[in-house]
Short mmCIF file of C-alpha atoms in Angstrom, two decimals:
data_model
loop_
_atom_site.label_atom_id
_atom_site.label_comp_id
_atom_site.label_asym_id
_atom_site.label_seq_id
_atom_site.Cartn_x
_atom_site.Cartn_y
_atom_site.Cartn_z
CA UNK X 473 -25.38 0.49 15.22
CA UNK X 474 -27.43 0.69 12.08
CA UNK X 475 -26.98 1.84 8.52
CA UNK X 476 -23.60 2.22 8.63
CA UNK X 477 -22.95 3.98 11.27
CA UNK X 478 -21.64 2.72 14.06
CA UNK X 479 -23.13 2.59 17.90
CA UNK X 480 -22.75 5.01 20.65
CA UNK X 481 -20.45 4.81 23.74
CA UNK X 482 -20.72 6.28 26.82
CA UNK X 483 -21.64 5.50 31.14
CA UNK X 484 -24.53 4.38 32.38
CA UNK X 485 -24.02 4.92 36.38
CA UNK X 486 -25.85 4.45 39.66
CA UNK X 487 -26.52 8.08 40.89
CA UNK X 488 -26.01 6.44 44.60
CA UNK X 489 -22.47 5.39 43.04
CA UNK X 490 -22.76 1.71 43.70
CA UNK X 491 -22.95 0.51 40.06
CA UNK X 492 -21.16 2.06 36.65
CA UNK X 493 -21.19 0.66 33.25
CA UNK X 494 -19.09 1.19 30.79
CA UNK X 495 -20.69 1.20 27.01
CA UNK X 496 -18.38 0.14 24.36
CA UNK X 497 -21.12 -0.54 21.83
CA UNK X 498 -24.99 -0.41 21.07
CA UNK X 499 -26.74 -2.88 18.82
CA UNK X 500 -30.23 -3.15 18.04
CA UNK X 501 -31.97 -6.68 18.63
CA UNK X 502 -35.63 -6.00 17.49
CA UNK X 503 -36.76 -3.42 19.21
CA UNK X 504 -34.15 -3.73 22.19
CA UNK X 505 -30.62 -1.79 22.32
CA UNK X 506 -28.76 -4.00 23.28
CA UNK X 507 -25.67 -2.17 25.22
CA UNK X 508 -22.81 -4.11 25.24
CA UNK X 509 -19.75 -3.31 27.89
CA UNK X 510 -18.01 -4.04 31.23
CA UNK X 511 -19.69 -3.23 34.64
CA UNK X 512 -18.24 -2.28 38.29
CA UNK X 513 -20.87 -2.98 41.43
CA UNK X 514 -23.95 -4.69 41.38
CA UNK X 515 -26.93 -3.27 39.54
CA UNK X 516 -30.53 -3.86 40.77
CA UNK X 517 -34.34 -3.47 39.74
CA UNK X 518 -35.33 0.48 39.83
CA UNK X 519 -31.91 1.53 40.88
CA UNK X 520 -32.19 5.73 39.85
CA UNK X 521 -29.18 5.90 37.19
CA UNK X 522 -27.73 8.73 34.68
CA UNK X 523 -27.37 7.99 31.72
CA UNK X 524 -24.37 10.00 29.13
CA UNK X 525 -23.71 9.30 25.73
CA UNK X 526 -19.43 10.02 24.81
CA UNK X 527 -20.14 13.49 23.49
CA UNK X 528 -17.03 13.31 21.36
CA UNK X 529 -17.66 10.07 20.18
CA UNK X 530 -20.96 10.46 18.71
CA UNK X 531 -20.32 14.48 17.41
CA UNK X 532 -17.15 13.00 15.61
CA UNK X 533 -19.40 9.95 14.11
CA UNK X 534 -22.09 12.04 13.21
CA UNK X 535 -19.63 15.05 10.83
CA UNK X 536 -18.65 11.18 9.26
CA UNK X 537 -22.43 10.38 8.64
CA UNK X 538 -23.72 13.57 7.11
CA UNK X 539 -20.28 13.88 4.96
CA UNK X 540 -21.19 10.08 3.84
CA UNK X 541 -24.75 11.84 2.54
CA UNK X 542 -22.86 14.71 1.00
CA UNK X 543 -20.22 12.71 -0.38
CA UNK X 544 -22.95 10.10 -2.51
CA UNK X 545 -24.51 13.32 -3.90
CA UNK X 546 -21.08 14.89 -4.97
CA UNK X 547 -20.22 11.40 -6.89
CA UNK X 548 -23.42 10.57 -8.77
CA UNK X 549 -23.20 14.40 -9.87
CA UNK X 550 -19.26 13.62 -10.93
CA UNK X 551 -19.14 10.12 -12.35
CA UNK X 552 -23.10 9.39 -13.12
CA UNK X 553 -26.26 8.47 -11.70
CA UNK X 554 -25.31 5.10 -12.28
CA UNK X 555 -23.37 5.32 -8.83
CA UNK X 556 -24.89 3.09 -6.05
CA UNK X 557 -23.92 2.49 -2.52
CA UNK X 558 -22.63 -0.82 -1.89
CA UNK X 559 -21.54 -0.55 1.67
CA UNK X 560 -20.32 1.69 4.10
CA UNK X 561 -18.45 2.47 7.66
CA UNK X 562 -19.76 5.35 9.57
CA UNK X 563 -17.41 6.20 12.79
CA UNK X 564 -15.51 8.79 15.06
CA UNK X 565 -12.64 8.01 13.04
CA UNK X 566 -13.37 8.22 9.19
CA UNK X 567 -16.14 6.98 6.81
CA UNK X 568 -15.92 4.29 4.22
CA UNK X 569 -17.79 4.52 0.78
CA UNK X 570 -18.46 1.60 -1.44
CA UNK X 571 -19.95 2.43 -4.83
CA UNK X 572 -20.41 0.79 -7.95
CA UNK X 573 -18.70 2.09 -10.65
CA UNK X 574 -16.51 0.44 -13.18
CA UNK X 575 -12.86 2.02 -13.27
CA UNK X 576 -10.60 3.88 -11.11
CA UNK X 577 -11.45 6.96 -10.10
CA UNK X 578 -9.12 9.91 -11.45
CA UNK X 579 -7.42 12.33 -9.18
CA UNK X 580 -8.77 15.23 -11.12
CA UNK X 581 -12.51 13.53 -10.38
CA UNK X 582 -11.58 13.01 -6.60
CA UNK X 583 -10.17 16.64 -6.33
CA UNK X 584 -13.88 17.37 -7.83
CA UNK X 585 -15.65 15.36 -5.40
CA UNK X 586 -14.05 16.69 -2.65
CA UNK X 587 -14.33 20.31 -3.86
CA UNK X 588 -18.06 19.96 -4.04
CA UNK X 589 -18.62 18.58 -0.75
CA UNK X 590 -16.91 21.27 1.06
CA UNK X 591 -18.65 24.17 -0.91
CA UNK X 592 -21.28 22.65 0.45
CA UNK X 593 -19.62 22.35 3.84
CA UNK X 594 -18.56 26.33 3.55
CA UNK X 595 -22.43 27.33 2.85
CA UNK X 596 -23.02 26.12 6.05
CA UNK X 597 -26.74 25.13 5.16
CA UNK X 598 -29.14 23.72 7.83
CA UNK X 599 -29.73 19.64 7.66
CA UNK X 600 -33.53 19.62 8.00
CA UNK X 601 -34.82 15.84 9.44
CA UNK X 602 -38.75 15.15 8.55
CA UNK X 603 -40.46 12.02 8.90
CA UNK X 604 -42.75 11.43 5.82
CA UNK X 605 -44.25 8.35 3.94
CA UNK X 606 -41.84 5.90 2.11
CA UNK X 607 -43.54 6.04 -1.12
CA UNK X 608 -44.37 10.25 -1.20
CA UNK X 609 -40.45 10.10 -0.06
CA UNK X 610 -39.87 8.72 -2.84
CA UNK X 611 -42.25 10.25 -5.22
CA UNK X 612 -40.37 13.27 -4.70
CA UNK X 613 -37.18 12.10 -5.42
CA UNK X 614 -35.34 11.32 -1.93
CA UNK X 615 -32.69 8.92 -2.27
CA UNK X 616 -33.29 5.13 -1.13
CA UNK X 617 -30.58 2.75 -0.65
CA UNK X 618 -31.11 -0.56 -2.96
CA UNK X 619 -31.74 -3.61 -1.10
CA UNK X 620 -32.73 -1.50 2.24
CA UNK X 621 -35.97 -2.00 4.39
CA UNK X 622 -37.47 0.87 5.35
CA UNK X 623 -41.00 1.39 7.51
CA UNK X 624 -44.08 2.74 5.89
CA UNK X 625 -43.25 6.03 7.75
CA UNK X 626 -39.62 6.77 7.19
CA UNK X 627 -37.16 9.64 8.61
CA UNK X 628 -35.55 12.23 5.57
CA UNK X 629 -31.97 14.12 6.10
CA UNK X 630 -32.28 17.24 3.31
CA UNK X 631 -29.22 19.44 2.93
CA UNK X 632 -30.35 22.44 1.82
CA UNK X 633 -32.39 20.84 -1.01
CA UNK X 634 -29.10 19.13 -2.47
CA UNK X 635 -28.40 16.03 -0.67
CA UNK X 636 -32.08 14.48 0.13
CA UNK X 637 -31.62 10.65 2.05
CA UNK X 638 -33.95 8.22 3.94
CA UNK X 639 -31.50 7.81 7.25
CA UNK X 640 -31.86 6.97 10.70
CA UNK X 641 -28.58 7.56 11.71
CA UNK X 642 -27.18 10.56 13.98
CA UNK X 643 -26.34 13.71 12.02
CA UNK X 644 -24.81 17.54 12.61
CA UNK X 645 -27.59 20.08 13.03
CA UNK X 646 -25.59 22.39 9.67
CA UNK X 647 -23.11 21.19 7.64
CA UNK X 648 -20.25 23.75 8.36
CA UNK X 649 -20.02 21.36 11.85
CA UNK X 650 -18.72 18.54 9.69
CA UNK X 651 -15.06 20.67 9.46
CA UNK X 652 -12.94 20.23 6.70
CA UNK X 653 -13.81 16.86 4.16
CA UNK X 654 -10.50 15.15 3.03
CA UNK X 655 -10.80 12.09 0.66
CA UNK X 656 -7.64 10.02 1.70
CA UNK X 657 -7.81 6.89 -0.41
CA UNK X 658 -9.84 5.28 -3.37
CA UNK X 659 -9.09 1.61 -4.78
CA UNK X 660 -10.99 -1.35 -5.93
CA UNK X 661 -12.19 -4.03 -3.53
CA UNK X 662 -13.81 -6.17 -5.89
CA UNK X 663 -14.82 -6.04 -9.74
CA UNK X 664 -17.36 -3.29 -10.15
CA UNK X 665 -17.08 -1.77 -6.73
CA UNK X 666 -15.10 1.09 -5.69
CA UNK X 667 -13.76 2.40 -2.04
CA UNK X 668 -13.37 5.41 -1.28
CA UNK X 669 -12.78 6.43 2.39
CA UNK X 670 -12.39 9.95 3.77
CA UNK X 671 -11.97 11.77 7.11
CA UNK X 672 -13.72 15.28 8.44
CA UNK X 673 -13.55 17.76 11.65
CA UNK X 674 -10.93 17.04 13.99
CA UNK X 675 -9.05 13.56 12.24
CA UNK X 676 -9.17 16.12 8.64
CA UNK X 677 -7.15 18.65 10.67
CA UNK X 678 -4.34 16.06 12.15
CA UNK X 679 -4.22 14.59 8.62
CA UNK X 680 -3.56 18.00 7.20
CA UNK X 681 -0.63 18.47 9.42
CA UNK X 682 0.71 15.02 9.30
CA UNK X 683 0.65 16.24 5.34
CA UNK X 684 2.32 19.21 5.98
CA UNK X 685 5.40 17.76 8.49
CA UNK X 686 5.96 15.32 5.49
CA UNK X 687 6.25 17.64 3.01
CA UNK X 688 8.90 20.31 5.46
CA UNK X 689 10.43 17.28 6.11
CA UNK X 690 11.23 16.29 2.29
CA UNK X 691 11.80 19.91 1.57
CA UNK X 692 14.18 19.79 4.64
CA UNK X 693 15.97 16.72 3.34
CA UNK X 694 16.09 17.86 -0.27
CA UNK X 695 17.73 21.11 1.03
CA UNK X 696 14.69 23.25 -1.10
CA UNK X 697 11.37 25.02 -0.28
CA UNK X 698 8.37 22.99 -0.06
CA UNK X 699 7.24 24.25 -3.31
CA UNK X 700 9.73 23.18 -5.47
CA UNK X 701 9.91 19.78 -3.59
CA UNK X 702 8.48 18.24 -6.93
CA UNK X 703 10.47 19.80 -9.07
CA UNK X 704 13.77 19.06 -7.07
CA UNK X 705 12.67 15.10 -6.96
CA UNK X 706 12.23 15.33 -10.82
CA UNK X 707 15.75 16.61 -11.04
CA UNK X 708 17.22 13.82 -8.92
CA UNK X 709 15.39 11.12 -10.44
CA UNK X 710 17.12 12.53 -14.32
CA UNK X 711 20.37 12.72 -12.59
CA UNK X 712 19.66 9.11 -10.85
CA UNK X 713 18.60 7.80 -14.58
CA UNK X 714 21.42 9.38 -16.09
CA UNK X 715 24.01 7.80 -13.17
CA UNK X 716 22.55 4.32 -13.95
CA UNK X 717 22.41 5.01 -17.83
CA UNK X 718 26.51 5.38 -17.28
CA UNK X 719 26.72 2.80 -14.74
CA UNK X 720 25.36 0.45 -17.24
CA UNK X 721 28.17 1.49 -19.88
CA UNK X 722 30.66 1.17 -17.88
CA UNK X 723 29.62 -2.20 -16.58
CA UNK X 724 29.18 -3.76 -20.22
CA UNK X 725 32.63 -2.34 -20.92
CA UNK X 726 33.86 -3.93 -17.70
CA UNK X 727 32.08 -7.07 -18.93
CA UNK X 728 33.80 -6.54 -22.27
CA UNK X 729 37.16 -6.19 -21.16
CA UNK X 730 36.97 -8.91 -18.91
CA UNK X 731 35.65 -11.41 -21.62
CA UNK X 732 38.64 -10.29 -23.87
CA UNK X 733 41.37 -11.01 -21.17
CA UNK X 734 39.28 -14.44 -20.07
CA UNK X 735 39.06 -15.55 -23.58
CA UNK X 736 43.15 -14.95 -23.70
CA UNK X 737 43.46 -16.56 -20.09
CA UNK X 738 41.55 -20.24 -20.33
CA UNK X 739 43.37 -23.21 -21.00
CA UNK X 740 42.97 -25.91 -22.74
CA UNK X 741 42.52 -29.48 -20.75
CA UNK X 742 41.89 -32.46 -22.03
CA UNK X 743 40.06 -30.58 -25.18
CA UNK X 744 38.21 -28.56 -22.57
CA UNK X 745 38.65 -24.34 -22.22
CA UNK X 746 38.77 -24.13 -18.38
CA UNK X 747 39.70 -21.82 -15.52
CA UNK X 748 38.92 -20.46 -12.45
CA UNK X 749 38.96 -16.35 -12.25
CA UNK X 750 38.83 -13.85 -9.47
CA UNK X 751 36.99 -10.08 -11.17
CA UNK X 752 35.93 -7.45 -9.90
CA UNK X 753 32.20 -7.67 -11.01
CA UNK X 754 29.01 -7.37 -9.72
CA UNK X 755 26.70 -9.97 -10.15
CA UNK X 756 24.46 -8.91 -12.71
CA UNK X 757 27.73 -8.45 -14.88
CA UNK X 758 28.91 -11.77 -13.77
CA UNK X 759 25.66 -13.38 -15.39
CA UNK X 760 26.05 -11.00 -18.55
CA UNK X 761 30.25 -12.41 -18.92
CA UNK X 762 28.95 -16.22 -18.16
CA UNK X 763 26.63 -15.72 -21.38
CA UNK X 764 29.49 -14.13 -23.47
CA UNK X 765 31.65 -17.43 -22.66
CA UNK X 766 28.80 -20.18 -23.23
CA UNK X 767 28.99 -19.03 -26.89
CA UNK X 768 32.33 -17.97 -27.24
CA UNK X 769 33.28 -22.02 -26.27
CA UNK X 770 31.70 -25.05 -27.22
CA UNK X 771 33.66 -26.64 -24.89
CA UNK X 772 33.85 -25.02 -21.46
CA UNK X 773 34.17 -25.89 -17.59
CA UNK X 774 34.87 -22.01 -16.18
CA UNK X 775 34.25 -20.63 -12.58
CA UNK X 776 33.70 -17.03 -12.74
CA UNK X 777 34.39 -15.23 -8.66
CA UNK X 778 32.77 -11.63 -8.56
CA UNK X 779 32.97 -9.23 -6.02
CA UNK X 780 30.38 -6.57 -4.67
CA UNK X 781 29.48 -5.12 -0.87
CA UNK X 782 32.20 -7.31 0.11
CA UNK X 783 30.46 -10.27 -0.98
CA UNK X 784 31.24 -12.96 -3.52
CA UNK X 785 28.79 -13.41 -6.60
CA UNK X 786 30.00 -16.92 -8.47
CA UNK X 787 29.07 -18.78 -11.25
CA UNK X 788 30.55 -22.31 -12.41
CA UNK X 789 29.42 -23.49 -15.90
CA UNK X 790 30.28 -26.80 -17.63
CA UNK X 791 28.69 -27.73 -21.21
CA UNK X 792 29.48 -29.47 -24.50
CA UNK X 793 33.10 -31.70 -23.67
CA UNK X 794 33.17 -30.83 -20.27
CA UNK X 795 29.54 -32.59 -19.14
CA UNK X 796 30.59 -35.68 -21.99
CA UNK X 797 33.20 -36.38 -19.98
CA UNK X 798 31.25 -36.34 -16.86
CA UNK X 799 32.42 -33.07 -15.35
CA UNK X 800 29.86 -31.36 -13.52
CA UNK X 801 29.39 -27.32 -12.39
CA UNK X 802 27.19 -28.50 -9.06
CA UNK X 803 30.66 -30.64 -8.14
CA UNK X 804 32.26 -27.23 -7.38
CA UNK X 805 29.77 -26.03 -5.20
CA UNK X 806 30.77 -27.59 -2.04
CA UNK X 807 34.23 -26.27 -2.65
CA UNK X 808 33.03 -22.67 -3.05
CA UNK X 809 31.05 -23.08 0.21
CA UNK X 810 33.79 -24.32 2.26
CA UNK X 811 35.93 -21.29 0.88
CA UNK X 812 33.68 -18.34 0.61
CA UNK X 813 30.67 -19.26 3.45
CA UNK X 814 27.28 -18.44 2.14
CA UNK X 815 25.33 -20.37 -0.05
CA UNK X 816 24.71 -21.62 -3.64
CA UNK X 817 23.76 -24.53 -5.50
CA UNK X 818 22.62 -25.44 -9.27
CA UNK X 819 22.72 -28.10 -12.05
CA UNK X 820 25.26 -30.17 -13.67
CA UNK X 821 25.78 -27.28 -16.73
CA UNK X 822 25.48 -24.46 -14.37
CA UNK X 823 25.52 -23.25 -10.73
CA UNK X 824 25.56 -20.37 -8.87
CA UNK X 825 25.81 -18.36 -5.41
CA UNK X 826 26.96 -15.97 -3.03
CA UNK X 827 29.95 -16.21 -0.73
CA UNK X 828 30.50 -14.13 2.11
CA UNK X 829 34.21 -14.33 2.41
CA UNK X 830 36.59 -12.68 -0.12
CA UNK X 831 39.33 -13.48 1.41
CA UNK X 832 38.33 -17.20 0.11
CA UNK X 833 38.72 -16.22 -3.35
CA UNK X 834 42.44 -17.03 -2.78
CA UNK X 835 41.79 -20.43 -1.83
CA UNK X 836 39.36 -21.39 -4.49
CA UNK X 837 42.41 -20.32 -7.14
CA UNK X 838 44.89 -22.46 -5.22
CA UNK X 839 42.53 -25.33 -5.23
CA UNK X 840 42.11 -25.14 -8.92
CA UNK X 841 45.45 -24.49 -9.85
CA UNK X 842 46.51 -27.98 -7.74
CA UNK X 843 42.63 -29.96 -8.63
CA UNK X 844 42.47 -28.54 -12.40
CA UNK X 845 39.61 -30.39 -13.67
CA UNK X 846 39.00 -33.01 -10.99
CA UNK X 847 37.27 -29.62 -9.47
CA UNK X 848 34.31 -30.03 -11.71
CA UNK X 849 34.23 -34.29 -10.45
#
């Protein structure tokens, strides 16, 4: 593991068959590789073994590595030369890109990016590996990453002239192995620093067709061929903003009407405008009517029952006479409970819930028909 990329896998095994071990992962400790695993038998001292790298493994990790190169040429010719590597993730699976740059970056960019990459990828060009001198390397113009160590004598990846990297990482022997290059997300992971991560050869296929079944399914679902799937969505989100547009008329007339018949409907207690209703409103409309009351009456101990999904939005508000006098909207709430199930709760000038049982709306009228005010104490 080094640079990014991560380590092999593979079998080391006893030719004689009386030792195997499995190689999950290879790290470097000095000059040691250090492989790291599970064995079966006992190994010894000059035991003849064979020794065989996970061909897929290391041919899918290496399309990731020299796309990695590609990809940090394609972005400092895209979004500037002020585009640095800040990290990466080199494996059989995808690569990850961290660069510095300072806003997102724009699909129309990313479409660029990728485009350039796999013209690069179609040419097919031979990656060419020298080992030169770090500083003639770099004389010449061969891309160093900041904060790296390198050797005196160092090892150079060229593609085709274009893509020019100190690396000591496994690569594909032309570019047209790496398959097809597919950027699949960008986003910020800190202030500064972008991520972009992207997938090649084999995993760039299966995401293709993953794409694909999603978009036969939608098309499928939205009864319409796959390329008007867009235009189809855009057509049902009008007619959903238009449905909610008239929903929302309807519901402040509902509120309207309801506040007219209320206002006609509350009696008058003790100087108090009280009463206990059972509507036919949604909760959000129930809020919207409880505000209409408040300043309608100074005066006011009210319990507003809703209805929506078979549930029971209420809201119980006392103010100006009603809390003098010591009446109290969280009073009711144990009440409403014991009626409706659910749950609720609030402050002396308002409280408010959700039953579950509207057959319980019955019961809460009866109650306040015989308790009147004493509901609210």
């Amino acid at each position: 593991e080094g640079g990014g990329q991560v380590g092999d896998r593979g079998e080391v095994r006893a030719n004689d068959g009386s030792f195997s071990f499995q190689v999950q992962d290879t790290q470097r400790m000095g000059e040691i590789i250090v492989h790291v695993g599970t064995a079966a038998g006992v190994g010894a001292v000059d035991l003849e073994v064979t020794a065989e790298v996970d061909g897929d493994h290391r041919s899918r990790t290496r399309k990731n590595h020299t796309a990695t190169h590609l990809l940090h040429k394609a972005l400092r010719e895209v979004l500037g030369d002020h585009v640095t590597q800040q990290g990466s993730y080199v494996g059989p699976d995808r690569l990850r890109f961290d660069l510095s740059h300072p806003k997102a970056i724009t699909s129309e960019e990313l479409e660029e990016i990728e485009t350039r990459v796999n013209a690069h990828v179609f040419a097919n060009a031979q990656v060419q590996t020298t080992v030169e001198d770090l500083e003639a390397a770099k004389a010449r113009g061969v891309m160093a990453l900041f904060g790296e160590k390198y050797d005196d004598k160092v090892r150079v990846v060229d593609v085709d002239g274009w893509s020019t990297e100190l690396c000591g990482g496994t690569h594909v022997k032309a570019v047209g192995d790496i398959g097809p290059f597919l950027i699949v997300s960008e986003g910020a992971i800190q202030a500064g620093v972008r991520r972009i991560e992207a997938v090649t050869g084999p995993v760039a296929v299966e995401h293709i067709q993953q794409q694909r079944r999603y978009l036969e399914e939608a098309a499928r679902a939205l009864k319409t061929p796959p390329d008007e799937v867009v235009e189809r969505v855009q057509q049902l989100q009008k007619q959903i903003k238009d449905a909610r547009k008239k929903a929302s008329q309807s519901s402040k007339a509902d509120v309207q009407s309801a506040f007219e018949r209320l206002s006609k409907e509350l009696e008058q207690r003790e100087g108090i405008a009280t009463g206990f209703f059972s509507l036919d409103l949604p909760q959000a409309a129930l809020r919207d009517l409880s505000t209409r009351l408040k300043g309608a009456h100074a005066d006011l101990a009210v319990g507003l029952l809703g209805e929506a999904d078979g549930k029971v939005p209420w809201i119980v508000i006392c103010q100006g006479k009603a809390r003098e006098d010591g009446l109290k909207s969280s009073a009711a709430v144990a009440h409403l409970r014991e009626a409706l199930g659910g749950g609720g709760g609030g402050k002396p000038d308002l409280a408010q819930g959700q039953g579950l049982q509207a057959a319980g709306k019955t019961k809460v009228l009866e109650l306040f028909q015989a308790q009147g005010l004493d509901l609210f104490r």
